[in-house]
Amino acid sequence: MPDVSIVLFTSDLRLHDHPPLRAANEARQVVPLFVHDRGVTDAGFAAPNRLAFLADCLRDLDAGLRERGGRLVVRGGDVVEEVCKVATETDADEVHMAADFSAYAHRREQRLRRALEAEGRRLHVHDTVTSAVAPGAVTPGSSDHFAVFTPYFRHWSGVRLREPMAAPRAILVPDGVGSEQLPARDGLSGVSLGLAAGGEAAGRSRMTSWLRGVGAYEVRHDDLAGDATSRLSPHLHFGTLSPVELVHRARRTGGPGAAAFVRQLAWRDFHRQVLAARPAAASTDYRTKHDRWRSGRAAREDVEAWKEGRTGYPVVDAAMRQLRHEGWMHNRGRLLTASFLTKTLYVDWREGARHFLELLVDGDIANNQLNWQWMAGTGTDSRPNRVLNPVTQAKRYDPDGAYVRRWVPELADLDAPSVHEPWKLRGLDRAAIDAYPDPVVDLSDGLARFKRARGLD
C-alpha cells in the first residue's frame, strides 16, 4: 500500500461515486488535486459561464473535503508538469484519474503516463467515472463504434453497471502541499445573469427533486414553457453528479418517464463513443454532404441576427435569448435553433457550435458538436435532410406562447397564434410591436435554397 497517492480531478468534481478517489484514498495519505489546464485556456474553451460554474464546483468540492479532514489542492499551468511537481513534493507513488475520451484528453493522459513512469510512479486511469458505459465497451461486429443510436442503446441497456460508491468518510492530506487560491465567480466578466449555481451539493439537490417528478418527463420533455427537463446537464458536464448513480436511481424510480430519461443519458454516452472513435468529428463532417455553406455579408448579417435573437421567428429568438441569459437552453430549443441556422439559413454548423460553446455552461465537445452535426445532416441522423419548421414547432411545443412571451418581451401582449407569426399582423397591431423585426428569410425561400444546395429539388 503506497504512503501517498494523488487523485487528479478533471471533469469529475464530486466525492460521491468516485472510483479514482476511492482507490487513491486506500493510501495512508492522498492529495486531491485540480489543475487549471493551460491547454484548455489556450484552446479558447475557458468560456466565462463555465469558469463561473467551475469556481462554484471547486469551492464546493473543497468544502466537502474539509468536512472529511482534507482539502483541495489547486494548481495552474500544464497538467503534466503540475502533477509531476506535486508527486515530487509529496513523494507520491501513484496518480489516479478518470478516463476521458477526447483527442486532447487522450494525448494529455499519454504524456502524463510517460512522465510519471520516467520517475518510477504509476498512473491508474478509471473508466465509468464520467460516463455510465465507457466508450468502446460495446461495439458492433463490423466497426469500432456504433453509428446509429437504436442498436447502440439496445447494447448499452444490456450492460451491467457497477454499483455506485459512497463518499469517503475521511481524507488525510499531507502537510505542506502548496495550493493556489480557490477561484470565485465574483469578478468574472461575461457571465450570464441567470447562470445556475454549480457544485456537488447543488447537483445532488437537483437530482433528488428531479427524480421525484420524473414520471412526467415522457410526455412533457418537449414542453418549452413548462421547463420539464432535468437541467442536470451542467452537473454531468462538470462531473458533480455520477452518470452511473443517476442511471441506477432513475431505474429504481421506474416508469415510462424514468425510462425516457435514461434513454437521454444513453444518448450522451452514444456521442462520446462516436467522438472517441472519430475525434475529427469535433471539427469536420462525420458524413459529409459536400455542403457549400453560405458566406459573405448577407450570411454574416443572418448569423448576427440569429445570435442576438432577432431573426423575426419568435420561438427561435426566445431560445437564443434564453441561452444568453442563462447559459443554458431547453433541448427542443437547441434543435430548433440549430435547424434554423443550418437548414433555413444554410450556414455552416461550426458557426453555431462555436457560438453555443461560448455560452453554454454544459458546453461539451461530444454532445455539442455531434448534436449540431445531427441537426445539420452531416452526423449520425438517419434523416439528414429533415428541416424543423419553427412556426409548426412553436405551435406544437409552446401552444399558448408562454415561452415566447417570457423571453421576447416585445411580444408580451400578443395572444397565440399571433405571438408565433407576428409578421401577419397589420396596421396598428403591427405598429404596436414595431421594435420586433420582420423575418430575416421567408421559410419557403429558405427551404428551397436548402433543397437546391443538397440537390433535392
GROMACS .gro file of C-alpha atoms in nm:
model
  457
    1MET     CA    1   0.000   0.000   0.000
    2PRO     CA    2   0.153   0.337  -0.101
    3ASP     CA    3   0.211   0.606   0.159
    4VAL     CA    4   0.086   0.888  -0.065
    5SER     CA    5  -0.140   0.885  -0.373
    6ILE     CA    6  -0.272   1.168  -0.584
    7VAL     CA    7  -0.625   1.187  -0.721
    8LEU     CA    8  -0.635   1.420  -1.020
    9PHE     CA    9  -0.980   1.574  -1.058
   10THR     CA   10  -1.076   1.681  -1.410
   11SER     CA   11  -1.442   1.670  -1.515
   12ASP     CA   12  -1.541   1.464  -1.209
   13LEU     CA   13  -1.574   1.729  -0.937
   14ARG     CA   14  -1.752   1.527  -0.670
   15LEU     CA   15  -1.699   1.300  -0.371
   16HIS     CA   16  -1.987   1.055  -0.421
   17ASP     CA   17  -1.935   0.759  -0.655
   18HIS     CA   18  -1.579   0.848  -0.744
   19PRO     CA   19  -1.365   0.539  -0.823
   20PRO     CA   20  -1.033   0.729  -0.858
   21LEU     CA   21  -1.082   0.896  -0.519
   22ARG     CA   22  -1.180   0.565  -0.358
   23ALA     CA   23  -0.868   0.396  -0.498
   24ALA     CA   24  -0.634   0.683  -0.407
   25ASN     CA   25  -0.775   0.701  -0.056
   26GLU     CA   26  -0.651   0.349   0.013
   27ALA     CA   27  -0.309   0.506   0.063
   28ARG     CA   28  -0.215   0.643   0.405
   29GLN     CA   29  -0.243   0.996   0.266
   30VAL     CA   30  -0.400   1.138  -0.050
   31VAL     CA   31  -0.358   1.465  -0.239
   32PRO     CA   32  -0.687   1.580  -0.401
   33LEU     CA   33  -0.554   1.786  -0.692
   34PHE     CA   34  -0.714   2.005  -0.955
   35VAL     CA   35  -0.505   2.177  -1.222
   36HIS     CA   36  -0.636   2.473  -1.417
   37ASP     CA   37  -0.526   2.333  -1.751
   38ARG     CA   38  -0.337   2.591  -1.956
   39GLY     CA   39  -0.410   2.387  -2.269
   40VAL     CA   40  -0.785   2.426  -2.220
   41THR     CA   41  -0.746   2.802  -2.180
   42ASP     CA   42  -0.516   2.832  -2.480
   43ALA     CA   43  -0.768   2.641  -2.691
   44GLY     CA   44  -1.035   2.901  -2.609
   45PHE     CA   45  -1.253   2.657  -2.420
   46ALA     CA   46  -1.247   2.851  -2.091
   47ALA     CA   47  -1.573   3.040  -2.151
   48PRO     CA   48  -1.699   3.275  -1.875
   49ASN     CA   49  -2.009   3.074  -1.788
   50ARG     CA   50  -1.812   2.753  -1.749
   51LEU     CA   51  -1.540   2.930  -1.549
   52ALA     CA   52  -1.806   3.064  -1.312
   53PHE     CA   53  -1.972   2.726  -1.272
   54LEU     CA   54  -1.629   2.565  -1.228
   55ALA     CA   55  -1.546   2.809  -0.950
   56ASP     CA   56  -1.863   2.705  -0.768
   57CYS     CA   57  -1.775   2.338  -0.817
   58LEU     CA   58  -1.420   2.373  -0.684
   59ARG     CA   59  -1.533   2.565  -0.377
   60ASP     CA   60  -1.799   2.306  -0.304
   61LEU     CA   61  -1.551   2.022  -0.356
   62ASP     CA   62  -1.304   2.187  -0.120
   63ALA     CA   63  -1.578   2.231   0.141
   64GLY     CA   64  -1.672   1.864   0.115
   65LEU     CA   65  -1.309   1.757   0.151
   66ARG     CA   66  -1.262   1.983   0.456
   67GLU     CA   67  -1.565   1.824   0.623
   68ARG     CA   68  -1.370   1.497   0.596
   69GLY     CA   69  -1.041   1.636   0.723
   70GLY     CA   70  -0.888   1.713   0.383
   71ARG     CA   71  -0.871   2.000   0.136
   72LEU     CA   72  -0.843   2.061  -0.235
   73VAL     CA   73  -0.503   2.147  -0.380
   74VAL     CA   74  -0.534   2.381  -0.679
   75ARG     CA   75  -0.255   2.448  -0.925
   76GLY     CA   76  -0.241   2.618  -1.266
   77GLY     CA   77  -0.037   2.551  -1.578
   78ASP     CA   78   0.049   2.241  -1.777
   79VAL     CA   79  -0.127   1.943  -1.618
   80VAL     CA   80   0.162   1.702  -1.667
   81GLU     CA   81   0.416   1.942  -1.519
   82GLU     CA   82   0.199   2.029  -1.220
   83VAL     CA   83   0.108   1.669  -1.137
   84CYS     CA   84   0.474   1.569  -1.151
   85LYS     CA   85   0.566   1.862  -0.925
   86VAL     CA   86   0.309   1.758  -0.665
   87ALA     CA   87   0.422   1.396  -0.691
   88THR     CA   88   0.780   1.503  -0.626
   89GLU     CA   89   0.684   1.732  -0.338
   90THR     CA   90   0.485   1.459  -0.163
   91ASP     CA   91   0.682   1.154  -0.282
   92ALA     CA   92   0.356   1.011  -0.417
   93ASP     CA   93   0.376   0.662  -0.566
   94GLU     CA   94   0.053   0.668  -0.768
   95VAL     CA   95  -0.180   0.903  -0.952
   96HIS     CA   96  -0.545   0.814  -1.006
   97MET     CA   97  -0.771   0.990  -1.257
   98ALA     CA   98  -1.087   0.938  -1.462
   99ALA     CA   99  -1.070   0.823  -1.822
  100ASP     CA  100  -1.166   1.083  -2.079
  101PHE     CA  101  -1.249   1.041  -2.446
  102SER     CA  102  -1.142   1.349  -2.642
  103ALA     CA  103  -0.828   1.355  -2.854
  104TYR     CA  104  -0.682   1.627  -2.631
  105ALA     CA  105  -0.752   1.430  -2.312
  106HIS     CA  106  -0.603   1.116  -2.465
  107ARG     CA  107  -0.282   1.298  -2.554
  108ARG     CA  108  -0.266   1.450  -2.207
  109GLU     CA  109  -0.307   1.108  -2.048
  110GLN     CA  110  -0.029   0.958  -2.260
  111ARG     CA  111   0.207   1.243  -2.173
  112LEU     CA  112   0.129   1.210  -1.804
  113ARG     CA  113   0.183   0.834  -1.806
  114ARG     CA  114   0.523   0.866  -1.974
  115ALA     CA  115   0.634   1.142  -1.738
  116LEU     CA  116   0.530   0.951  -1.427
  117GLU     CA  117   0.680   0.624  -1.540
  118ALA     CA  118   1.010   0.803  -1.607
  119GLU     CA  119   1.008   0.892  -1.236
  120GLY     CA  120   0.911   0.542  -1.123
  121ARG     CA  121   0.550   0.632  -1.048
  122ARG     CA  122   0.226   0.477  -1.174
  123LEU     CA  123  -0.082   0.624  -1.341
  124HIS     CA  124  -0.417   0.450  -1.290
  125VAL     CA  125  -0.700   0.554  -1.523
  126HIS     CA  126  -1.055   0.459  -1.420
  127ASP     CA  127  -1.346   0.405  -1.659
  128THR     CA  128  -1.715   0.483  -1.596
  129VAL     CA  129  -1.648   0.795  -1.392
  130THR     CA  130  -1.781   1.049  -1.642
  131SER     CA  131  -1.994   0.808  -1.845
  132ALA     CA  132  -2.227   0.525  -1.749
  133VAL     CA  133  -2.083   0.293  -2.015
  134ALA     CA  134  -1.730   0.360  -2.132
  135PRO     CA  135  -1.663   0.443  -2.499
  136GLY     CA  136  -1.569   0.121  -2.675
  137ALA     CA  137  -1.726  -0.101  -2.410
  138VAL     CA  138  -1.994  -0.205  -2.660
  139THR     CA  139  -1.924  -0.219  -3.033
  140PRO     CA  140  -2.086  -0.374  -3.340
  141GLY     CA  141  -1.914  -0.668  -3.503
  142SER     CA  142  -1.815  -0.470  -3.810
  143SER     CA  143  -1.684  -0.144  -3.661
  144ASP     CA  144  -1.512   0.017  -3.366
  145HIS     CA  145  -1.823   0.216  -3.274
  146PHE     CA  146  -2.198   0.238  -3.330
  147ALA     CA  147  -2.301   0.495  -3.590
  148VAL     CA  148  -2.675   0.451  -3.520
  149PHE     CA  149  -2.828   0.515  -3.180
  150THR     CA  150  -3.100   0.247  -3.168
  151PRO     CA  151  -2.870  -0.059  -3.183
  152TYR     CA  152  -2.625   0.119  -2.954
  153PHE     CA  153  -2.900   0.177  -2.698
  154ARG     CA  154  -3.002  -0.187  -2.715
  155HIS     CA  155  -2.647  -0.299  -2.632
  156TRP     CA  156  -2.594  -0.015  -2.382
  157SER     CA  157  -2.908  -0.121  -2.193
  158GLY     CA  158  -2.770  -0.473  -2.157
  159VAL     CA  159  -2.450  -0.362  -1.983
  160ARG     CA  160  -2.440  -0.437  -1.612
  161LEU     CA  161  -2.337  -0.113  -1.447
  162ARG     CA  162  -2.105  -0.111  -1.147
  163GLU     CA  163  -2.263  -0.023  -0.814
  164PRO     CA  164  -2.229   0.341  -0.702
  165MET     CA  165  -1.976   0.414  -0.428
  166ALA     CA  166  -2.034   0.614  -0.112
  167ALA     CA  167  -1.835   0.929  -0.048
  168PRO     CA  168  -1.528   0.871   0.170
  169ARG     CA  169  -1.569   0.937   0.542
  170ALA     CA  170  -1.218   1.071   0.598
  171ILE     CA  171  -0.934   1.205   0.384
  172LEU     CA  172  -0.586   1.275   0.515
  173VAL     CA  173  -0.380   1.521   0.308
  174PRO     CA  174  -0.002   1.553   0.357
  175ASP     CA  175   0.113   1.866   0.535
  176GLY     CA  176   0.275   2.147   0.344
  177VAL     CA  177   0.133   2.089  -0.005
  178GLY     CA  178   0.105   2.434  -0.163
  179SER     CA  179  -0.215   2.544  -0.332
  180GLU     CA  180  -0.335   2.842  -0.529
  181GLN     CA  181  -0.635   3.033  -0.404
  182LEU     CA  182  -0.972   2.887  -0.490
  183PRO     CA  183  -1.138   3.077  -0.777
  184ALA     CA  184  -1.467   3.263  -0.733
  185ARG     CA  185  -1.726   3.366  -0.988
  186ASP     CA  186  -1.723   3.721  -0.846
  187GLY     CA  187  -1.528   3.946  -1.076
  188LEU     CA  188  -1.562   3.728  -1.385
  189SER     CA  189  -1.692   3.928  -1.680
  190GLY     CA  190  -1.929   3.798  -1.945
  191VAL     CA  191  -2.118   3.563  -1.712
  192SER     CA  192  -2.486   3.513  -1.794
  193LEU     CA  193  -2.712   3.687  -1.542
  194GLY     CA  194  -2.929   3.379  -1.491
  195LEU     CA  195  -2.649   3.124  -1.465
  196ALA     CA  196  -2.733   2.846  -1.218
  197ALA     CA  197  -2.513   2.760  -0.920
  198GLY     CA  198  -2.257   2.485  -0.955
  199GLY     CA  199  -2.121   2.226  -0.714
  200GLU     CA  200  -2.200   1.876  -0.595
  201ALA     CA  201  -2.439   1.992  -0.324
  202ALA     CA  202  -2.649   2.183  -0.578
  203GLY     CA  203  -2.632   1.892  -0.822
  204ARG     CA  204  -2.744   1.631  -0.572
  205SER     CA  205  -3.028   1.851  -0.452
  206ARG     CA  206  -3.141   1.900  -0.812
  207MET     CA  207  -3.113   1.527  -0.884
  208THR     CA  208  -3.327   1.434  -0.584
  209SER     CA  209  -3.603   1.682  -0.666
  210TRP     CA  210  -3.591   1.591  -1.035
  211LEU     CA  211  -3.632   1.217  -0.977
  212ARG     CA  212  -3.935   1.280  -0.756
  213GLY     CA  213  -4.113   1.428  -1.060
  214VAL     CA  214  -3.952   1.230  -1.341
  215GLY     CA  215  -4.276   1.045  -1.410
  216ALA     CA  216  -4.398   1.338  -1.621
  217TYR     CA  217  -4.083   1.351  -1.833
  218GLU     CA  218  -4.201   1.124  -2.114
  219VAL     CA  219  -4.495   1.346  -2.202
  220ARG     CA  220  -4.356   1.687  -2.102
  221HIS     CA  221  -3.990   1.686  -2.206
  222ASP     CA  222  -4.062   1.896  -2.516
  223ASP     CA  223  -4.282   2.148  -2.333
  224LEU     CA  224  -4.084   2.469  -2.382
  225ALA     CA  225  -4.275   2.683  -2.133
  226GLY     CA  226  -4.314   2.403  -1.879
  227ASP     CA  227  -3.938   2.368  -1.835
  228ALA     CA  228  -3.988   2.000  -1.759
  229THR     CA  229  -3.637   1.880  -1.835
  230SER     CA  230  -3.385   1.785  -1.566
  231ARG     CA  231  -3.135   2.073  -1.608
  232LEU     CA  232  -2.873   1.825  -1.489
  233SER     CA  233  -2.652   1.859  -1.798
  234PRO     CA  234  -2.413   2.115  -1.639
  235HIS     CA  235  -2.363   1.882  -1.343
  236LEU     CA  236  -2.294   1.591  -1.573
  237HIS     CA  237  -2.052   1.800  -1.775
  238PHE     CA  238  -1.851   1.901  -1.468
  239GLY     CA  239  -1.898   1.564  -1.302
  240THR     CA  240  -2.064   1.692  -0.987
  241LEU     CA  241  -2.307   1.406  -1.049
  242SER     CA  242  -2.220   1.050  -1.145
  243PRO     CA  243  -2.394   0.921  -1.459
  244VAL     CA  244  -2.370   0.569  -1.315
  245GLU     CA  245  -2.553   0.672  -0.998
  246LEU     CA  246  -2.806   0.872  -1.199
  247VAL     CA  247  -2.894   0.573  -1.419
  248HIS     CA  248  -2.924   0.345  -1.116
  249ARG     CA  249  -3.151   0.588  -0.932
  250ALA     CA  250  -3.370   0.653  -1.236
  251ARG     CA  251  -3.411   0.282  -1.298
  252ARG     CA  252  -3.506   0.226  -0.935
  253THR     CA  253  -3.767   0.501  -0.967
  254GLY     CA  254  -3.911   0.321  -1.269
  255GLY     CA  255  -4.193   0.410  -1.503
  256PRO     CA  256  -4.207   0.550  -1.859
  257GLY     CA  257  -4.074   0.891  -1.755
  258ALA     CA  258  -3.766   0.746  -1.589
  259ALA     CA  259  -3.709   0.516  -1.887
  260ALA     CA  260  -3.725   0.812  -2.127
  261PHE     CA  261  -3.475   0.999  -1.910
  262VAL     CA  262  -3.235   0.703  -1.905
  263ARG     CA  263  -3.255   0.698  -2.283
  264GLN     CA  264  -3.129   1.057  -2.288
  265LEU     CA  265  -2.836   0.959  -2.068
  266ALA     CA  266  -2.760   0.686  -2.321
  267TRP     CA  267  -2.753   0.949  -2.598
  268ARG     CA  268  -2.477   1.122  -2.402
  269ASP     CA  269  -2.270   0.803  -2.394
  270PHE     CA  270  -2.351   0.740  -2.760
  271HIS     CA  271  -2.197   1.070  -2.866
  272ARG     CA  272  -1.893   1.003  -2.651
  273GLN     CA  273  -1.825   0.669  -2.816
  274VAL     CA  274  -1.864   0.827  -3.161
  275LEU     CA  275  -1.617   1.104  -3.082
  276ALA     CA  276  -1.375   0.865  -2.911
  277ALA     CA  277  -1.363   0.658  -3.230
  278ARG     CA  278  -1.374   0.956  -3.468
  279PRO     CA  279  -1.208   1.252  -3.292
  280ALA     CA  280  -1.202   1.454  -3.615
  281ALA     CA  281  -1.583   1.481  -3.591
  282ALA     CA  282  -1.530   1.762  -3.341
  283SER     CA  283  -1.449   1.990  -3.632
  284THR     CA  284  -1.521   1.805  -3.959
  285ASP     CA  285  -1.828   1.638  -4.104
  286TYR     CA  286  -1.888   1.288  -3.975
  287ARG     CA  287  -2.073   1.212  -4.300
  288THR     CA  288  -2.016   1.491  -4.545
  289LYS     CA  289  -2.289   1.622  -4.773
  290HIS     CA  290  -2.034   1.836  -4.959
  291ASP     CA  291  -2.217   2.146  -4.846
  292ARG     CA  292  -2.110   2.480  -4.981
  293TRP     CA  293  -2.236   2.679  -4.686
  294ARG     CA  294  -2.333   3.042  -4.732
  295SER     CA  295  -2.070   3.303  -4.658
  296GLY     CA  296  -2.029   3.673  -4.724
  297ARG     CA  297  -2.203   3.979  -4.587
  298ALA     CA  298  -2.562   3.858  -4.610
  299ALA     CA  299  -2.478   3.534  -4.430
  300ARG     CA  300  -2.287   3.722  -4.159
  301GLU     CA  301  -2.583   3.951  -4.101
  302ASP     CA  302  -2.814   3.650  -4.071
  303VAL     CA  303  -2.579   3.488  -3.819
  304GLU     CA  304  -2.568   3.804  -3.609
  305ALA     CA  305  -2.947   3.825  -3.610
  306TRP     CA  306  -2.959   3.460  -3.502
  307LYS     CA  307  -2.710   3.517  -3.220
  308GLU     CA  308  -2.895   3.824  -3.096
  309GLY     CA  309  -3.237   3.659  -3.104
  310ARG     CA  310  -3.368   3.892  -3.374
  311THR     CA  311  -3.447   3.659  -3.664
  312GLY     CA  312  -3.815   3.754  -3.667
  313TYR     CA  313  -3.915   3.398  -3.575
  314PRO     CA  314  -4.025   3.427  -3.210
  315VAL     CA  315  -3.954   3.074  -3.089
  316VAL     CA  316  -3.602   3.083  -3.236
  317ASP     CA  317  -3.539   3.424  -3.083
  318ALA     CA  318  -3.677   3.315  -2.746
  319ALA     CA  319  -3.439   3.018  -2.733
  320MET     CA  320  -3.138   3.227  -2.831
  321ARG     CA  321  -3.221   3.487  -2.566
  322GLN     CA  322  -3.261   3.214  -2.305
  323LEU     CA  323  -2.914   3.091  -2.399
  324ARG     CA  324  -2.761   3.435  -2.349
  325HIS     CA  325  -2.940   3.497  -2.018
  326GLU     CA  326  -2.899   3.154  -1.855
  327GLY     CA  327  -2.602   2.995  -2.032
  328TRP     CA  328  -2.840   2.709  -2.096
  329MET     CA  329  -3.115   2.629  -2.344
  330HIS     CA  330  -3.409   2.388  -2.349
  331ASN     CA  331  -3.327   2.085  -2.563
  332ARG     CA  332  -3.618   2.145  -2.801
  333GLY     CA  333  -3.488   2.500  -2.841
  334ARG     CA  334  -3.142   2.363  -2.927
  335LEU     CA  335  -3.291   2.151  -3.203
  336LEU     CA  336  -3.498   2.440  -3.340
  337THR     CA  337  -3.219   2.696  -3.341
  338ALA     CA  338  -2.971   2.453  -3.495
  339SER     CA  339  -3.212   2.353  -3.770
  340PHE     CA  340  -3.286   2.719  -3.840
  341LEU     CA  341  -2.919   2.814  -3.874
  342THR     CA  342  -2.805   2.515  -4.079
  343LYS     CA  343  -3.112   2.436  -4.287
  344THR     CA  344  -3.320   2.756  -4.314
  345LEU     CA  345  -3.026   3.000  -4.325
  346TYR     CA  346  -2.789   2.738  -4.470
  347VAL     CA  347  -2.494   2.843  -4.254
  348ASP     CA  348  -2.209   2.613  -4.152
  349TRP     CA  349  -2.289   2.412  -3.838
  350ARG     CA  350  -1.947   2.505  -3.697
  351GLU     CA  351  -2.062   2.868  -3.669
  352GLY     CA  352  -2.347   2.760  -3.444
  353ALA     CA  353  -2.143   2.509  -3.247
  354ARG     CA  354  -1.880   2.775  -3.176
  355HIS     CA  355  -2.139   3.022  -3.050
  356PHE     CA  356  -2.301   2.762  -2.827
  357LEU     CA  357  -1.964   2.674  -2.675
  358GLU     CA  358  -1.906   3.040  -2.596
  359LEU     CA  359  -2.221   3.049  -2.381
  360LEU     CA  360  -2.334   2.701  -2.276
  361VAL     CA  361  -2.242   2.609  -1.919
  362ASP     CA  362  -2.282   2.245  -2.025
  363GLY     CA  363  -2.070   2.304  -2.337
  364ASP     CA  364  -1.949   1.951  -2.401
  365ILE     CA  365  -1.746   1.877  -2.715
  366ALA     CA  366  -1.913   1.541  -2.784
  367ASN     CA  367  -2.273   1.643  -2.720
  368ASN     CA  368  -2.246   1.992  -2.864
  369GLN     CA  369  -2.058   1.913  -3.184
  370LEU     CA  370  -2.237   1.589  -3.264
  371ASN     CA  371  -2.582   1.727  -3.188
  372TRP     CA  372  -2.504   2.016  -3.421
  373GLN     CA  373  -2.395   1.768  -3.686
  374TRP     CA  374  -2.710   1.563  -3.626
  375MET     CA  375  -2.924   1.869  -3.699
  376ALA     CA  376  -2.708   1.981  -3.991
  377GLY     CA  377  -2.746   1.639  -4.150
  378THR     CA  378  -2.371   1.574  -4.151
  379GLY     CA  379  -2.375   1.347  -3.846
  380THR     CA  380  -2.549   1.027  -3.739
  381ASP     CA  381  -2.910   1.126  -3.820
  382SER     CA  382  -3.076   0.871  -4.048
  383ARG     CA  383  -3.284   1.157  -4.196
  384PRO     CA  384  -3.011   1.409  -4.276
  385ASN     CA  385  -3.235   1.641  -4.477
  386ARG     CA  386  -3.508   1.694  -4.218
  387VAL     CA  387  -3.596   2.060  -4.159
  388LEU     CA  388  -3.779   2.177  -3.847
  389ASN     CA  389  -4.035   2.445  -3.927
  390PRO     CA  390  -4.012   2.697  -3.640
  391VAL     CA  391  -4.377   2.802  -3.669
  392THR     CA  392  -4.511   2.448  -3.668
  393GLN     CA  393  -4.278   2.354  -3.384
  394ALA     CA  394  -4.375   2.662  -3.182
  395LYS     CA  395  -4.745   2.588  -3.211
  396ARG     CA  396  -4.684   2.228  -3.108
  397TYR     CA  397  -4.443   2.281  -2.817
  398ASP     CA  398  -4.543   2.631  -2.700
  399PRO     CA  399  -4.911   2.633  -2.795
  400ASP     CA  400  -5.019   2.932  -2.586
  401GLY     CA  401  -4.696   3.126  -2.645
  402ALA     CA  402  -4.584   3.140  -2.280
  403TYR     CA  403  -4.223   3.054  -2.365
  404VAL     CA  404  -4.203   3.318  -2.636
  405ARG     CA  405  -4.359   3.587  -2.417
  406ARG     CA  406  -4.116   3.502  -2.135
  407TRP     CA  407  -3.808   3.567  -2.349
  408VAL     CA  408  -3.933   3.810  -2.616
  409PRO     CA  409  -4.099   4.087  -2.416
  410GLU     CA  410  -4.172   4.287  -2.732
  411LEU     CA  411  -4.445   4.032  -2.799
  412ALA     CA  412  -4.573   4.001  -2.442
  413ASP     CA  413  -4.915   4.144  -2.523
  414LEU     CA  414  -4.985   3.910  -2.815
  415ASP     CA  415  -5.202   3.603  -2.785
  416ALA     CA  416  -5.148   3.276  -2.967
  417PRO     CA  417  -5.131   3.222  -3.258
  418SER     CA  418  -5.025   3.580  -3.337
  419VAL     CA  419  -4.733   3.555  -3.097
  420HIS     CA  420  -4.580   3.289  -3.322
  421GLU     CA  421  -4.649   3.474  -3.650
  422PRO     CA  422  -4.633   3.847  -3.570
  423TRP     CA  423  -4.544   3.938  -3.929
  424LYS     CA  424  -4.905   3.858  -4.023
  425LEU     CA  425  -5.037   4.145  -3.814
  426ARG     CA  426  -5.146   4.457  -3.998
  427GLY     CA  427  -5.198   4.825  -3.926
  428LEU     CA  428  -5.197   4.939  -3.564
  429ASP     CA  429  -5.148   4.584  -3.437
  430ARG     CA  430  -4.817   4.555  -3.626
  431ALA     CA  431  -4.717   4.908  -3.533
  432ALA     CA  432  -4.758   4.822  -3.165
  433ILE     CA  433  -4.469   4.574  -3.193
  434ASP     CA  434  -4.251   4.772  -3.432
  435ALA     CA  435  -3.947   4.703  -3.210
  436TYR     CA  436  -3.961   4.341  -3.320
  437PRO     CA  437  -3.807   4.268  -3.663
  438ASP     CA  438  -3.960   4.108  -3.969
  439PRO     CA  439  -3.831   3.758  -4.057
  440VAL     CA  440  -3.478   3.751  -4.199
  441VAL     CA  441  -3.596   3.500  -4.459
  442ASP     CA  442  -3.924   3.353  -4.576
  443LEU     CA  443  -3.943   2.989  -4.466
  444SER     CA  444  -4.037   2.869  -4.812
  445ASP     CA  445  -3.740   3.055  -4.963
  446GLY     CA  446  -3.505   2.909  -4.704
  447LEU     CA  447  -3.634   2.558  -4.768
  448ALA     CA  448  -3.599   2.597  -5.144
  449ARG     CA  449  -3.242   2.725  -5.104
  450PHE     CA  450  -3.152   2.427  -4.883
  451LYS     CA  451  -3.302   2.178  -5.125
  452ARG     CA  452  -3.110   2.329  -5.413
  453ALA     CA  453  -2.789   2.315  -5.216
  454ARG     CA  454  -2.840   1.949  -5.128
  455GLY     CA  455  -2.959   1.858  -5.477
  456LEU     CA  456  -3.308   1.770  -5.353
  457ASP     CA  457  -3.514   1.995  -5.581
   0.00000   0.00000   0.00000
